[in-house]
Structures are given as C-alpha cells and as structure tokens.
mmCIF file of C-alpha atoms in Angstrom:
data_model
loop_
_atom_site.group_PDB
_atom_site.id
_atom_site.type_symbol
_atom_site.label_atom_id
_atom_site.label_comp_id
_atom_site.label_asym_id
_atom_site.label_seq_id
_atom_site.Cartn_x
_atom_site.Cartn_y
_atom_site.Cartn_z
ATOM 1 C CA ARG K 904 160.683 136.194 14.491
ATOM 2 C CA ARG K 905 163.810 136.367 16.597
ATOM 3 C CA LEU K 906 161.779 137.869 19.443
ATOM 4 C CA ALA K 907 159.145 135.122 19.129
ATOM 5 C CA ARG K 908 161.808 132.405 19.269
ATOM 6 C CA ARG K 909 163.306 134.030 22.353
ATOM 7 C CA MET K 910 159.895 134.225 24.027
ATOM 8 C CA ARG K 911 159.180 130.551 23.324
ATOM 9 C CA GLY K 912 162.524 129.586 24.750
ATOM 10 C CA CYS K 913 162.137 131.503 28.007
ATOM 11 C CA ALA K 914 159.991 130.513 31.002
ATOM 12 C CA PRO K 915 157.876 133.344 32.467
ATOM 13 C CA PRO K 916 159.425 134.955 35.540
ATOM 14 C CA PRO K 917 158.023 133.840 38.959
ATOM 15 C CA TRP K 918 156.582 137.285 39.746
ATOM 16 C CA LEU K 919 154.466 137.144 36.565
ATOM 17 C CA LEU K 920 152.937 133.800 37.582
ATOM 18 C CA LEU K 921 152.213 135.144 41.073
ATOM 19 C CA LEU K 922 150.523 138.231 39.608
ATOM 20 C CA ALA K 923 148.309 136.045 37.400
ATOM 21 C CA LEU K 924 147.235 133.937 40.410
ATOM 22 C CA LEU K 925 146.388 137.053 42.440
ATOM 23 C CA VAL K 926 144.293 138.516 39.626
ATOM 24 C CA ARG K 927 142.417 135.241 39.227
ATOM 25 C CA ALA K 928 141.779 134.958 42.991
ATOM 26 C CA GLY K 929 140.605 138.556 43.129
ATOM 27 C CA ALA K 930 138.088 137.965 40.344
ATOM 28 C CA SER K 931 136.735 134.946 42.216
ATOM 29 C CA LEU K 932 136.291 136.939 45.421
ATOM 30 C CA LEU K 933 134.497 139.714 43.568
ATOM 31 C CA GLY K 934 132.084 137.162 42.160
ATOM 32 C CA VAL K 935 131.189 135.937 45.653
ATOM 33 C CA GLY K 936 130.712 139.519 46.843
ATOM 34 C CA SER K 937 128.356 140.370 43.990
ATOM 35 C CA ARG K 938 126.092 137.459 44.841
ATOM 36 C CA ALA K 939 125.891 138.633 48.458
ATOM 37 C CA ILE K 940 124.220 141.958 47.544
ATOM 38 C CA GLN K 941 121.471 140.803 45.191
ATOM 39 C CA SER K 942 118.675 142.322 47.297
ATOM 40 C CA PRO K 943 116.769 144.947 45.264
ATOM 41 C CA TRP K 944 116.492 146.998 48.480
ATOM 42 C CA ARG K 945 120.222 147.732 48.362
ATOM 43 C CA LEU K 946 120.112 151.535 47.993
ATOM 44 C CA SER K 947 123.824 152.172 48.354
ATOM 45 C CA PRO K 948 127.102 150.449 47.452
ATOM 46 C CA PRO K 949 128.506 147.956 49.977
ATOM 47 C CA ARG K 950 130.307 149.277 53.075
ATOM 48 C CA ALA K 951 133.417 149.870 50.970
ATOM 49 C CA SER K 952 131.809 152.374 48.609
ATOM 50 C CA LEU K 953 132.327 151.849 44.884
ATOM 51 C CA SER K 954 132.877 155.579 44.488
ATOM 52 C CA GLY K 955 135.628 155.563 47.097
ATOM 53 C CA GLU K 956 133.507 157.612 49.491
ATOM 54 C CA ARG K 957 134.408 157.007 53.127
ATOM 55 C CA ARG K 958 131.422 155.836 55.185
ATOM 56 C CA THR K 959 131.152 158.071 58.257
ATOM 57 C CA THR K 960 130.565 156.459 61.638
ATOM 58 C CA ILE K 961 127.845 158.142 63.677
ATOM 59 C CA SER K 962 127.818 157.978 67.487
ATOM 60 C CA LEU K 963 124.545 158.119 69.414
ATOM 61 C CA ASP K 964 124.090 158.458 73.170
ATOM 62 C CA ILE K 965 121.271 156.149 74.296
ATOM 63 C CA ASP K 966 119.939 156.317 77.857
ATOM 64 C CA LEU K 967 118.938 152.861 79.107
ATOM 65 C CA GLY K 968 117.900 154.277 82.475
ATOM 66 C CA PRO K 969 118.546 152.905 85.977
ATOM 67 C CA SER K 970 117.479 149.393 84.918
ATOM 68 C CA GLY K 971 119.827 149.356 81.944
ATOM 69 C CA GLU K 972 122.715 146.999 81.434
ATOM 70 C CA PRO K 973 124.902 148.944 81.685
ATOM 71 C CA LYS K 974 122.983 151.655 83.507
ATOM 72 C CA GLY K 975 122.551 155.167 82.185
ATOM 73 C CA VAL K 976 123.833 156.611 78.931
ATOM 74 C CA ASN K 977 125.608 154.318 76.474
ATOM 75 C CA ARG K 978 127.408 155.473 73.333
ATOM 76 C CA ILE K 979 126.831 153.241 70.287
ATOM 77 C CA ASN K 980 128.380 153.657 66.827
ATOM 78 C CA PHE K 981 126.517 153.155 63.549
ATOM 79 C CA THR K 982 127.750 153.138 59.966
ATOM 80 C CA PRO K 983 125.043 154.471 57.606
ATOM 81 C CA LEU K 984 123.602 151.932 55.176
ATOM 82 C CA LEU K 985 122.037 154.585 52.939
ATOM 83 C CA PRO K 986 124.061 157.054 50.852
ATOM 84 C CA ASP K 987 122.368 160.192 52.230
ATOM 85 C CA SER K 988 120.572 159.660 55.536
ATOM 86 C CA GLU K 989 120.141 160.682 59.149
ATOM 87 C CA ILE K 990 120.209 158.383 62.187
ATOM 88 C CA PHE K 991 118.247 159.227 65.321
ATOM 89 C CA VAL K 992 116.602 157.735 68.430
ATOM 90 C CA LEU K 993 112.864 157.264 68.994
ATOM 91 C CA GLU K 994 111.087 156.396 72.246
ATOM 92 C CA LEU K 995 107.733 154.738 71.500
ATOM 93 C CA GLY K 996 105.154 153.318 73.869
ATOM 94 C CA LEU K 997 103.594 149.908 73.302
ATOM 95 C CA PRO K 998 101.778 148.951 71.164
ATOM 96 C CA LEU K 999 103.750 150.443 68.278
ATOM 97 C CA GLY K 1000 101.443 149.494 65.398
ATOM 98 C CA MET K 1001 104.478 149.333 63.089
ATOM 99 C CA LEU K 1002 104.654 147.143 59.988
ATOM 100 C CA ILE K 1003 108.145 145.819 59.330
ATOM 101 C CA ARG K 1004 109.859 143.736 56.695
ATOM 102 C CA VAL K 1005 113.125 141.828 57.201
ATOM 103 C CA VAL K 1006 115.289 141.994 54.075
ATOM 104 C CA ASP K 1007 117.913 139.340 53.381
ATOM 105 C CA ASP K 1008 121.187 140.910 52.248
ATOM 106 C CA GLY K 1009 123.041 137.603 51.929
ATOM 107 C CA GLY K 1010 125.780 136.325 54.190
ATOM 108 C CA GLY K 1011 129.188 134.751 54.347
ATOM 109 C CA SER K 1012 131.635 132.806 56.464
ATOM 110 C CA ILE K 1013 134.544 134.009 58.583
ATOM 111 C CA ALA K 1014 136.866 131.392 60.125
ATOM 112 C CA GLY K 1015 134.212 128.729 59.621
ATOM 113 C CA THR K 1016 131.441 130.747 61.315
ATOM 114 C CA TRP K 1017 128.460 131.739 59.172
ATOM 115 C CA PHE K 1018 127.039 135.246 59.444
ATOM 116 C CA GLN K 1019 123.827 136.604 57.945
ATOM 117 C CA ASN K 1020 123.222 140.188 56.809
ATOM 118 C CA THR K 1021 119.686 141.484 57.197
ATOM 119 C CA ARG K 1022 117.957 144.840 57.407
ATOM 120 C CA VAL K 1023 114.707 145.673 59.177
ATOM 121 C CA VAL K 1024 112.652 147.976 56.952
ATOM 122 C CA VAL K 1025 109.526 149.884 58.007
ATOM 123 C CA GLU K 1026 106.602 149.286 55.648
ATOM 124 C CA ASP K 1027 103.952 151.409 57.390
ATOM 125 C CA ALA K 1028 102.527 152.517 60.749
ATOM 126 C CA LEU K 1029 98.883 152.011 61.688
ATOM 127 C CA PRO K 1030 96.769 155.028 62.697
ATOM 128 C CA GLY K 1031 96.100 155.380 66.400
ATOM 129 C CA PHE K 1032 99.339 153.692 67.532
ATOM 130 C CA SER K 1033 102.543 155.249 68.840
ATOM 131 C CA ALA K 1034 104.588 154.693 65.662
ATOM 132 C CA CYS K 1035 102.059 156.567 63.512
ATOM 133 C CA LYS K 1036 103.633 159.745 62.046
ATOM 134 C CA ARG K 1037 106.863 158.938 63.940
ATOM 135 C CA VAL K 1038 108.268 156.422 61.454
ATOM 136 C CA LYS K 1039 108.015 156.444 57.653
ATOM 137 C CA LYS K 1040 107.886 153.831 54.933
ATOM 138 C CA GLY K 1041 111.460 152.900 54.016
ATOM 139 C CA ASP K 1042 112.986 153.747 57.411
ATOM 140 C CA LEU K 1043 115.592 151.268 58.603
ATOM 141 C CA VAL K 1044 115.365 150.046 62.200
ATOM 142 C CA ARG K 1045 119.070 149.909 63.114
ATOM 143 C CA ALA K 1046 118.699 148.982 66.808
ATOM 144 C CA VAL K 1047 115.990 148.187 69.335
ATOM 145 C CA SER K 1048 115.904 147.880 73.121
ATOM 146 C CA ALA K 1049 114.822 144.705 74.925
ATOM 147 C CA TYR K 1050 114.356 143.385 78.447
ATOM 148 C CA ARG K 1051 116.377 140.283 79.311
ATOM 149 C CA PRO K 1052 117.311 138.470 82.543
ATOM 150 C CA VAL K 1053 120.917 139.290 83.419
ATOM 151 C CA MET K 1054 123.182 138.198 86.282
ATOM 152 C CA VAL K 1055 123.662 141.379 88.326
ATOM 153 C CA ALA K 1056 126.377 141.692 90.968
ATOM 154 C CA PRO K 1057 125.622 143.516 94.241
ATOM 155 C CA GLU K 1058 126.998 146.935 95.121
ATOM 156 C CA GLY K 1059 130.605 146.785 96.237
ATOM 157 C CA PHE K 1060 131.136 143.598 94.200
ATOM 158 C CA SER K 1061 134.742 142.429 93.979
ATOM 159 C CA ALA K 1062 135.644 140.527 90.820
ATOM 160 C CA TRP K 1063 138.862 139.331 92.471
ATOM 161 C CA ARG K 1064 136.931 137.882 95.431
ATOM 162 C CA GLN K 1065 134.640 135.985 93.067
ATOM 163 C CA LEU K 1066 137.633 134.689 91.103
ATOM 164 C CA THR K 1067 139.350 133.349 94.215
ATOM 165 C CA SER K 1068 136.188 131.851 95.768
ATOM 166 C CA TYR K 1069 134.973 130.104 92.557
ATOM 167 C CA THR K 1070 131.427 131.064 93.595
ATOM 168 C CA PRO K 1071 129.136 133.069 91.265
ATOM 169 C CA VAL K 1072 128.129 136.346 92.873
ATOM 170 C CA GLY K 1073 124.866 138.133 92.083
ATOM 171 C CA GLU K 1074 121.301 137.324 91.128
ATOM 172 C CA MET K 1075 119.239 137.233 87.941
ATOM 173 C CA GLN K 1076 117.401 140.494 87.340
ATOM 174 C CA LEU K 1077 115.383 141.875 84.431
ATOM 175 C CA ARG K 1078 117.517 144.494 82.699
ATOM 176 C CA ARG K 1079 117.043 146.808 79.732
ATOM 177 C CA LEU K 1080 119.493 146.188 76.880
ATOM 178 C CA ILE K 1081 119.845 147.441 73.332
ATOM 179 C CA PHE K 1082 121.034 145.457 70.325
ATOM 180 C CA LYS K 1083 121.726 146.244 66.693
ATOM 181 C CA THR K 1084 119.460 144.603 64.128
ATOM 182 C CA GLU K 1085 122.104 143.636 61.553
ATOM 183 C CA GLY K 1086 121.585 139.892 61.132
ATOM 184 C CA ALA K 1087 118.374 139.878 63.208
ATOM 185 C CA SER K 1088 115.331 137.845 62.171
ATOM 186 C CA TYR K 1089 111.733 139.038 62.331
ATOM 187 C CA GLU K 1090 111.281 136.932 65.485
ATOM 188 C CA ASP K 1091 114.283 138.633 67.133
ATOM 189 C CA VAL K 1092 112.786 142.091 66.614
ATOM 190 C CA ARG K 1093 109.271 140.968 67.572
ATOM 191 C CA ASP K 1094 110.437 139.366 70.817
ATOM 192 C CA ALA K 1095 112.589 142.380 71.705
ATOM 193 C CA ILE K 1096 109.648 144.782 71.370
ATOM 194 C CA LYS K 1097 107.273 142.382 73.101
ATOM 195 C CA SER K 1098 109.637 142.098 76.080
ATOM 196 C CA HIS K 1099 108.813 145.693 77.083
ATOM 197 C CA ASN K 1100 105.502 144.411 78.429
ATOM 198 C CA GLU K 1101 107.583 143.156 81.372
ATOM 199 C CA GLY K 1102 109.334 146.508 81.754
ATOM 200 C CA ASN K 1103 108.327 150.126 81.323
ATOM 201 C CA ARG K 1104 106.444 149.553 78.024
ATOM 202 C CA ILE K 1105 108.653 152.135 76.294
ATOM 203 C CA ALA K 1106 110.717 150.796 73.378
ATOM 204 C CA THR K 1107 113.841 152.589 72.204
ATOM 205 C CA LEU K 1108 114.459 152.399 68.447
ATOM 206 C CA VAL K 1109 117.373 153.706 66.401
ATOM 207 C CA ILE K 1110 116.072 154.767 62.990
ATOM 208 C CA GLU K 1111 117.992 155.511 59.796
ATOM 209 C CA ARG K 1112 116.008 157.638 57.351
ATOM 210 C CA ALA K 1113 116.937 158.659 53.823
ATOM 211 C CA ARG K 1114 116.920 162.395 53.225
ATOM 212 C CA THR K 1115 115.375 161.694 49.817
ATOM 213 C CA ASN K 1116 112.421 159.341 49.553
ATOM 214 C CA ASN K 1117 113.539 157.385 46.463
ATOM 215 C CA PHE K 1118 112.604 153.912 47.631
ATOM 216 C CA PRO K 1119 111.851 151.032 45.225
ATOM 217 C CA ASP K 1120 108.497 149.270 45.234
ATOM 218 C CA SER K 1121 108.270 147.209 48.439
ATOM 219 C CA GLN K 1122 106.675 144.347 46.494
ATOM 220 C CA ASN K 1123 110.103 143.659 44.977
ATOM 221 C CA ALA K 1124 111.800 143.271 48.362
ATOM 222 C CA ASN K 1125 113.041 139.902 49.547
ATOM 223 C CA THR K 1126 111.463 138.937 52.865
ATOM 224 C CA ALA K 1127 112.891 136.505 55.400
ATOM 225 C CA GLY K 1128 110.870 133.293 55.413
ATOM 226 C CA GLY K 1129 108.823 134.431 52.422
ATOM 227 C CA ALA K 1130 106.326 136.258 54.648
ATOM 228 C CA GLY K 1131 104.952 139.740 54.034
ATOM 229 C CA ALA K 1132 105.184 142.816 56.183
ATOM 230 C CA LYS K 1133 104.237 142.181 59.793
ATOM 231 C CA ASN K 1134 102.866 144.367 62.553
ATOM 232 C CA GLN K 1135 104.837 145.332 65.660
#
C-alpha cells in the first residue's frame, strides 16, 4: 500500500515517456511496412532479412559495346531478391517470345516523392523463339538493355569549354543503355526490348533464378493493371 501511494504521487520520469512514444511509433512503422509486402510472390523476407541474414551484393560486368552509354564494360551491383539464387547475364536475339508478369510489391514515399516497387517475373517462353530453354518460369528479370537517343559529345570534348561558352556541345545519337527493372511497368520493359529493332536486335537481360524451384501458383500473383502474362 505504501508503494502504491508513492507511485500515485510520483510523475513518471521523462525518459519513460520518451521510451513509450518510441515504441508506439515503431509499431506504427512496422504496420506500414507489412502492408507494403502483401504480394504472394514475395519469396524472401524484405531487404533487411527477418532472420538477420546479410543480403550479399553481387557485381556483374555487362558489355554495352561501342555504342553503349557509357561504352564498353560496365559494372552493376544487384542485391538478390530471392533467398537462394544466382544472377547472370543473357544475350537474346529478337523476337524473344518471352511471357512476363509485372508484380506489384507496394510502394512508399521518401521526402514527398512516391516510389513503386515492382518485379518482372517470367511466366513462360514460347517454342521457336530465342528465350525458349534460356529462361524458366519464375525467373526474375532484374535489368534489361534499351536503345535511347542520348546527347553525345565529340572526341576531345572539354567540359570546361562548354561551361564557359554556355553552348551545348554534341549531337543526339542512338545509344545502348541498361536499366534495372525495380519499379518498372510492363510498358517500360516492353518498350526497352522493342527498341532493339533500331539497334543490333540483341537484348541483354540480367536474370535472377532460384536454385530451388519452389514457386507459388502464378494465378495467385498480383499483376500490374490487372492484365495477365504478356509476350515479349
């Protein structure tokens, strides 16, 4: 009783109130995070693994060739999305004959700017096309090359001279680029592959493939725009 009277007569210390606010805020943030990973195609924990496992970054050297921007070999880093997988590069000639599905992994906002998380999942590859027997159902397309017009400076270009003259230097040329597919729509991937008709007709794809083939039924996957698998 004496202890109870003392407790009623004493205000809680400031650090205890601060701790309660932090715990409440943390629970709210966890609730937002759980809603962002509702996709049934999520085969692994979020980037910060629930098991505490550190996600290894994999570096790939991708040769964009003499028409690349930038030219030659470029090193690009990827963090695996699957718990046990391999990531590799494929060079496929058009047409690919590849069926893909864009899976919505939710999104969020950073400093007032909205970002969307998506994954491009291979559903199948049609017989007689270049992707047949090269990609498998459940593969993730992590990056794809594309041809885009880019302002290219001439040889011997001086950035300082351009800065002091206030005159743009260079001309628009068709260049081969590569972009990651995180956040890409179906149209983004389709247009990137289609753009190779204006180039060498060879598309570069970065594929992530699970070492075990335990994929859920594709009919349960969320698809961007409510459409089914589409051919590329």
